[in-house]
mmCIF file of C-alpha atoms in Angstrom:
data_model
loop_
_atom_site.group_PDB
_atom_site.id
_atom_site.type_symbol
_atom_site.label_atom_id
_atom_site.label_comp_id
_atom_site.label_asym_id
_atom_site.label_seq_id
_atom_site.Cartn_x
_atom_site.Cartn_y
_atom_site.Cartn_z
ATOM 1 C CA UNK J 1 -155.358 32.550 -40.788
ATOM 2 C CA UNK J 2 -151.891 32.270 -42.289
ATOM 3 C CA UNK J 3 -149.116 34.530 -41.040
ATOM 4 C CA UNK J 4 -145.917 35.161 -43.005
ATOM 5 C CA UNK J 5 -142.785 36.246 -41.173
ATOM 6 C CA UNK J 6 -140.412 38.942 -42.385
ATOM 7 C CA UNK J 7 -137.564 36.427 -42.358
ATOM 8 C CA UNK J 8 -139.415 34.042 -44.664
ATOM 9 C CA UNK J 9 -140.442 36.757 -47.110
ATOM 10 C CA UNK J 10 -137.054 38.452 -47.306
ATOM 11 C CA UNK J 11 -135.271 35.133 -47.896
ATOM 12 C CA UNK J 12 -137.632 34.355 -50.748
ATOM 13 C CA UNK J 13 -137.012 37.829 -52.151
ATOM 14 C CA UNK J 14 -133.265 37.476 -51.856
ATOM 15 C CA UNK J 15 -133.258 34.012 -53.431
ATOM 16 C CA UNK J 16 -135.203 35.294 -56.429
ATOM 17 C CA UNK J 17 -133.180 38.490 -56.791
ATOM 18 C CA UNK J 18 -129.873 36.628 -56.686
ATOM 19 C CA UNK J 19 -130.819 34.725 -59.808
ATOM 20 C CA UNK J 20 -131.994 37.675 -61.813
ATOM 21 C CA UNK J 21 -135.749 37.012 -61.697
ATOM 22 C CA UNK J 22 -135.229 34.839 -64.801
ATOM 23 C CA UNK J 23 -134.697 31.378 -63.321
ATOM 24 C CA UNK J 24 -137.279 29.399 -61.372
ATOM 25 C CA UNK J 25 -136.436 29.162 -57.691
ATOM 26 C CA UNK J 26 -137.621 26.528 -55.256
ATOM 27 C CA UNK J 27 -137.413 26.014 -51.524
ATOM 28 C CA UNK J 28 -138.942 24.592 -48.378
ATOM 29 C CA UNK J 29 -141.360 26.501 -46.154
ATOM 30 C CA UNK J 30 -141.061 26.050 -42.389
ATOM 31 C CA UNK J 31 -143.816 26.894 -39.973
ATOM 32 C CA UNK J 32 -145.836 26.028 -36.906
ATOM 33 C CA UNK J 33 -149.400 26.037 -35.661
ATOM 34 C CA UNK J 34 -150.448 28.715 -33.232
ATOM 35 C CA UNK J 35 -150.519 27.603 -29.598
ATOM 36 C CA UNK J 36 -153.739 29.488 -29.012
ATOM 37 C CA UNK J 37 -155.553 28.385 -32.154
ATOM 38 C CA UNK J 38 -154.523 25.348 -34.200
ATOM 39 C CA UNK J 39 -156.311 26.807 -37.216
ATOM 40 C CA UNK J 40 -153.641 29.516 -37.507
ATOM 41 C CA UNK J 41 -150.442 28.600 -39.340
ATOM 42 C CA UNK J 42 -147.331 30.772 -39.166
ATOM 43 C CA UNK J 43 -144.671 30.469 -41.871
ATOM 44 C CA UNK J 44 -141.601 31.413 -39.841
ATOM 45 C CA UNK J 45 -138.728 30.661 -42.223
ATOM 46 C CA UNK J 46 -137.757 29.133 -45.561
ATOM 47 C CA UNK J 47 -134.889 26.926 -46.758
ATOM 48 C CA UNK J 48 -133.696 27.655 -50.326
ATOM 49 C CA UNK J 49 -133.224 24.482 -52.401
ATOM 50 C CA UNK J 50 -132.430 25.325 -56.019
ATOM 51 C CA UNK J 51 -132.514 27.906 -58.817
ATOM 52 C CA UNK J 52 -133.437 25.579 -61.659
ATOM 53 C CA UNK J 53 -136.069 22.992 -62.505
ATOM 54 C CA UNK J 54 -135.810 20.697 -59.468
ATOM 55 C CA UNK J 55 -134.869 17.042 -59.851
ATOM 56 C CA UNK J 56 -136.207 14.336 -57.567
ATOM 57 C CA UNK J 57 -132.799 13.517 -55.989
ATOM 58 C CA UNK J 58 -132.204 17.198 -55.130
ATOM 59 C CA UNK J 59 -135.688 17.614 -53.647
ATOM 60 C CA UNK J 60 -135.581 14.365 -51.671
ATOM 61 C CA UNK J 61 -132.133 15.033 -50.215
ATOM 62 C CA UNK J 62 -132.963 18.643 -49.314
ATOM 63 C CA UNK J 63 -136.146 17.560 -47.537
ATOM 64 C CA UNK J 64 -134.336 14.821 -45.602
ATOM 65 C CA UNK J 65 -131.509 17.100 -44.508
ATOM 66 C CA UNK J 66 -133.915 19.854 -43.486
ATOM 67 C CA UNK J 67 -136.062 17.407 -41.526
ATOM 68 C CA UNK J 68 -132.965 16.016 -39.791
ATOM 69 C CA UNK J 69 -131.856 19.555 -38.946
ATOM 70 C CA UNK J 70 -135.238 20.337 -37.387
ATOM 71 C CA UNK J 71 -135.122 17.156 -35.304
ATOM 72 C CA UNK J 72 -131.646 18.009 -33.997
ATOM 73 C CA UNK J 73 -132.585 21.621 -33.248
ATOM 74 C CA UNK J 74 -136.216 21.618 -32.142
ATOM 75 C CA UNK J 75 -137.610 25.107 -32.645
ATOM 76 C CA UNK J 76 -140.859 25.176 -30.664
ATOM 77 C CA UNK J 77 -142.888 23.017 -32.999
ATOM 78 C CA UNK J 78 -141.401 24.306 -36.256
ATOM 79 C CA UNK J 79 -141.687 21.770 -39.075
ATOM 80 C CA UNK J 80 -141.920 21.565 -42.852
ATOM 81 C CA UNK J 81 -145.271 23.045 -43.881
ATOM 82 C CA UNK J 82 -144.916 23.530 -47.621
ATOM 83 C CA UNK J 83 -142.920 24.655 -50.614
ATOM 84 C CA UNK J 84 -142.142 28.011 -52.185
ATOM 85 C CA UNK J 85 -141.332 28.953 -55.754
ATOM 86 C CA UNK J 86 -140.949 31.797 -58.221
ATOM 87 C CA UNK J 87 -141.741 31.232 -61.875
ATOM 88 C CA UNK J 88 -139.130 31.650 -64.584
ATOM 89 C CA UNK J 89 -139.509 34.839 -66.639
ATOM 90 C CA UNK J 90 -142.555 35.798 -64.627
ATOM 91 C CA UNK J 91 -142.288 39.410 -65.785
ATOM 92 C CA UNK J 92 -142.978 38.473 -69.394
ATOM 93 C CA UNK J 93 -145.525 35.743 -68.831
ATOM 94 C CA UNK J 94 -149.019 36.997 -69.372
ATOM 95 C CA UNK J 95 -150.617 40.379 -68.885
ATOM 96 C CA UNK J 96 -150.800 42.343 -65.669
ATOM 97 C CA UNK J 97 -154.442 41.348 -65.308
ATOM 98 C CA UNK J 98 -153.776 37.652 -65.694
ATOM 99 C CA UNK J 99 -153.579 35.629 -62.484
ATOM 100 C CA UNK J 100 -150.165 34.034 -62.103
ATOM 101 C CA UNK J 101 -150.238 30.369 -61.126
ATOM 102 C CA UNK J 102 -147.482 28.197 -59.631
ATOM 103 C CA UNK J 103 -145.320 26.233 -62.051
ATOM 104 C CA UNK J 104 -146.056 22.550 -62.597
ATOM 105 C CA UNK J 105 -142.957 21.164 -60.807
ATOM 106 C CA UNK J 106 -143.784 23.124 -57.640
ATOM 107 C CA UNK J 107 -147.370 21.853 -57.695
ATOM 108 C CA UNK J 108 -146.188 18.257 -58.089
ATOM 109 C CA UNK J 109 -143.643 18.565 -55.292
ATOM 110 C CA UNK J 110 -146.151 20.078 -52.868
ATOM 111 C CA UNK J 111 -148.754 17.445 -53.755
ATOM 112 C CA UNK J 112 -146.223 14.681 -53.126
ATOM 113 C CA UNK J 113 -145.202 16.229 -49.807
ATOM 114 C CA UNK J 114 -148.825 16.405 -48.693
ATOM 115 C CA UNK J 115 -149.553 12.806 -49.705
ATOM 116 C CA UNK J 116 -146.517 11.539 -47.784
ATOM 117 C CA UNK J 117 -147.280 13.512 -44.630
ATOM 118 C CA UNK J 118 -150.186 11.523 -43.204
ATOM 119 C CA UNK J 119 -149.757 10.373 -39.624
ATOM 120 C CA UNK J 120 -150.553 6.989 -38.084
ATOM 121 C CA UNK J 121 -154.234 7.900 -37.982
ATOM 122 C CA UNK J 122 -154.284 8.766 -41.665
ATOM 123 C CA UNK J 123 -154.639 12.490 -40.987
ATOM 124 C CA UNK J 124 -152.976 14.612 -43.655
ATOM 125 C CA UNK J 125 -151.123 17.727 -42.526
ATOM 126 C CA UNK J 126 -152.043 21.071 -44.063
ATOM 127 C CA UNK J 127 -149.501 22.137 -46.668
ATOM 128 C CA UNK J 128 -149.070 25.417 -48.496
ATOM 129 C CA UNK J 129 -147.508 26.473 -51.776
ATOM 130 C CA UNK J 130 -146.088 30.013 -51.802
ATOM 131 C CA UNK J 131 -145.616 31.796 -55.138
ATOM 132 C CA UNK J 132 -143.253 34.775 -55.052
ATOM 133 C CA UNK J 133 -144.501 37.822 -56.966
ATOM 134 C CA UNK J 134 -141.626 38.865 -59.231
ATOM 135 C CA UNK J 135 -143.193 42.246 -60.171
ATOM 136 C CA UNK J 136 -143.365 43.194 -56.477
ATOM 137 C CA UNK J 137 -139.680 42.339 -56.025
ATOM 138 C CA UNK J 138 -138.752 44.481 -59.018
ATOM 139 C CA UNK J 139 -140.671 47.353 -57.416
ATOM 140 C CA UNK J 140 -138.540 46.869 -54.297
ATOM 141 C CA UNK J 141 -135.311 47.007 -56.290
ATOM 142 C CA UNK J 142 -136.513 50.161 -58.057
ATOM 143 C CA UNK J 143 -137.194 51.814 -54.730
ATOM 144 C CA UNK J 144 -140.955 51.585 -54.976
ATOM 145 C CA UNK J 145 -141.406 49.318 -51.977
ATOM 146 C CA UNK J 146 -143.868 51.704 -50.319
ATOM 147 C CA UNK J 147 -146.226 51.119 -53.225
ATOM 148 C CA UNK J 148 -145.803 47.345 -53.177
ATOM 149 C CA UNK J 149 -148.771 45.397 -51.828
ATOM 150 C CA UNK J 150 -147.708 42.861 -49.250
ATOM 151 C CA UNK J 151 -147.152 39.998 -48.647
ATOM 152 C CA UNK J 152 -144.724 39.502 -51.495
ATOM 153 C CA UNK J 153 -146.173 36.111 -52.376
ATOM 154 C CA UNK J 154 -149.486 34.491 -53.154
ATOM 155 C CA UNK J 155 -150.461 31.422 -51.161
ATOM 156 C CA UNK J 156 -152.065 28.340 -52.664
ATOM 157 C CA UNK J 157 -153.600 25.302 -51.035
ATOM 158 C CA UNK J 158 -154.987 22.022 -52.284
ATOM 159 C CA UNK J 159 -158.498 22.235 -53.649
ATOM 160 C CA UNK J 160 -161.315 20.236 -52.111
ATOM 161 C CA UNK J 161 -161.740 18.148 -55.239
ATOM 162 C CA UNK J 162 -158.192 18.235 -56.535
ATOM 163 C CA UNK J 163 -154.766 17.024 -55.485
ATOM 164 C CA UNK J 164 -153.060 20.002 -57.083
ATOM 165 C CA UNK J 165 -152.141 23.203 -55.257
ATOM 166 C CA UNK J 166 -153.917 25.670 -57.516
ATOM 167 C CA UNK J 167 -156.559 27.045 -55.141
ATOM 168 C CA UNK J 168 -155.484 30.529 -54.146
ATOM 169 C CA UNK J 169 -155.911 31.532 -50.530
ATOM 170 C CA UNK J 170 -157.933 34.717 -50.181
ATOM 171 C CA UNK J 171 -155.809 37.696 -49.168
ATOM 172 C CA UNK J 172 -158.094 38.277 -46.184
ATOM 173 C CA UNK J 173 -156.633 35.114 -44.622
ATOM 174 C CA UNK J 174 -153.029 36.332 -44.922
ATOM 175 C CA UNK J 175 -151.254 38.322 -42.244
ATOM 176 C CA UNK J 176 -147.742 39.749 -42.314
ATOM 177 C CA UNK J 177 -145.911 39.604 -38.978
ATOM 178 C CA UNK J 178 -144.990 43.135 -37.859
ATOM 179 C CA UNK J 179 -146.068 46.189 -39.815
ATOM 180 C CA UNK J 180 -146.118 46.378 -43.591
ATOM 181 C CA UNK J 181 -143.903 49.454 -43.463
ATOM 182 C CA UNK J 182 -141.173 47.525 -41.641
ATOM 183 C CA UNK J 183 -141.439 44.623 -44.066
ATOM 184 C CA UNK J 184 -141.230 46.935 -47.089
ATOM 185 C CA UNK J 185 -138.090 48.504 -45.694
ATOM 186 C CA UNK J 186 -136.487 45.168 -44.878
ATOM 187 C CA UNK J 187 -137.270 43.658 -48.279
ATOM 188 C CA UNK J 188 -135.992 46.690 -50.181
ATOM 189 C CA UNK J 189 -132.785 46.858 -48.148
ATOM 190 C CA UNK J 190 -131.943 43.179 -48.303
ATOM 191 C CA UNK J 191 -132.629 42.945 -52.044
ATOM 192 C CA UNK J 192 -130.720 46.084 -52.989
ATOM 193 C CA UNK J 193 -127.740 45.452 -50.708
ATOM 194 C CA UNK J 194 -127.607 41.684 -50.588
ATOM 195 C CA UNK J 195 -129.626 39.902 -53.219
ATOM 196 C CA UNK J 196 -128.015 41.676 -56.143
ATOM 197 C CA UNK J 197 -124.493 40.695 -55.107
ATOM 198 C CA UNK J 198 -123.145 37.935 -57.292
ATOM 199 C CA UNK J 199 -126.475 37.265 -58.961
ATOM 200 C CA UNK J 200 -127.512 37.397 -62.594
ATOM 201 C CA UNK J 201 -129.277 40.695 -61.981
ATOM 202 C CA UNK J 202 -126.274 42.192 -60.363
ATOM 203 C CA UNK J 203 -123.330 42.922 -62.495
ATOM 204 C CA UNK J 204 -121.282 42.611 -59.296
ATOM 205 C CA UNK J 205 -120.876 44.961 -56.384
ATOM 206 C CA UNK J 206 -123.049 45.115 -53.305
ATOM 207 C CA UNK J 207 -122.443 43.985 -49.772
ATOM 208 C CA UNK J 208 -121.205 40.676 -48.395
ATOM 209 C CA UNK J 209 -124.735 39.492 -47.601
ATOM 210 C CA UNK J 210 -125.934 36.786 -49.953
ATOM 211 C CA UNK J 211 -128.069 33.680 -49.772
ATOM 212 C CA UNK J 212 -127.241 30.055 -50.490
ATOM 213 C CA UNK J 213 -129.478 27.250 -51.648
ATOM 214 C CA UNK J 214 -128.826 23.507 -51.588
ATOM 215 C CA UNK J 215 -127.488 23.510 -55.153
ATOM 216 C CA UNK J 216 -125.021 26.290 -54.224
ATOM 217 C CA UNK J 217 -123.963 24.173 -51.254
ATOM 218 C CA UNK J 218 -123.234 21.188 -53.502
ATOM 219 C CA UNK J 219 -121.467 23.272 -56.156
ATOM 220 C CA UNK J 220 -119.193 24.827 -53.548
ATOM 221 C CA UNK J 221 -118.184 21.470 -52.047
ATOM 222 C CA UNK J 222 -120.185 21.820 -48.872
ATOM 223 C CA UNK J 223 -119.651 25.536 -48.326
ATOM 224 C CA UNK J 224 -122.596 27.848 -47.862
ATOM 225 C CA UNK J 225 -124.948 27.791 -44.886
ATOM 226 C CA UNK J 226 -128.001 26.895 -46.969
ATOM 227 C CA UNK J 227 -130.370 25.706 -44.251
ATOM 228 C CA UNK J 228 -129.998 28.568 -41.784
ATOM 229 C CA UNK J 229 -128.487 31.327 -43.964
ATOM 230 C CA UNK J 230 -127.516 32.901 -40.659
ATOM 231 C CA UNK J 231 -126.045 36.055 -42.213
ATOM 232 C CA UNK J 232 -129.411 36.827 -43.762
ATOM 233 C CA UNK J 233 -131.132 36.177 -40.435
ATOM 234 C CA UNK J 234 -128.811 38.690 -38.773
ATOM 235 C CA UNK J 235 -129.370 41.212 -41.566
ATOM 236 C CA UNK J 236 -133.152 40.995 -41.220
ATOM 237 C CA UNK J 237 -132.938 41.315 -37.425
ATOM 238 C CA UNK J 238 -130.836 44.463 -37.732
ATOM 239 C CA UNK J 239 -133.333 45.899 -40.231
ATOM 240 C CA UNK J 240 -136.068 45.650 -37.622
ATOM 241 C CA UNK J 241 -134.207 47.597 -34.964
#
């Protein structure tokens, strides 16, 4: 089973909404194995990296800094477990009945991460590729979150005979932490009040809650809490009360 936390899903939603659903977004997925059953993986958080086609220097540096952060602040076994993305212009790509697949750069990055993750015994860690559903986020912005199927992303894993992350995980293996009603409310609130502020979809206005990725951090000369995005964490926590 794969569980997806509210924090992880709302950060992915906010990252996509900030950039108007028109640019590709990319980031790092953080998670841990269940103490009771090692076959269960929980995606507990994400770290936004960029809102453009990722370059190797950006990806490598973001992964190193995130890994260093996790080593300095051990969070009960939390580690890098994959990558997340949203396709550019996903609303206009294909019909509603056509299965959306992750973009090529995200597949390459996740494949490279998996290949470089083997331990001393040659065992390769399980990695996931999360693809944000742009139509579901638009439903949230329009106030139709109650009708939005959750989770807000599809999950892909590496196929048995392929190195690429194009094998979709069956929805029966996905679990959303806490109730779907709570998650719908949190996603709708954080997108409408936070994600629209300062983004391409915005036109200005909104609250002071926004999200930063690694590219924002570099552009703003080191400003922007891109790894933790602590203001978003606080916003999600308050939404659950």
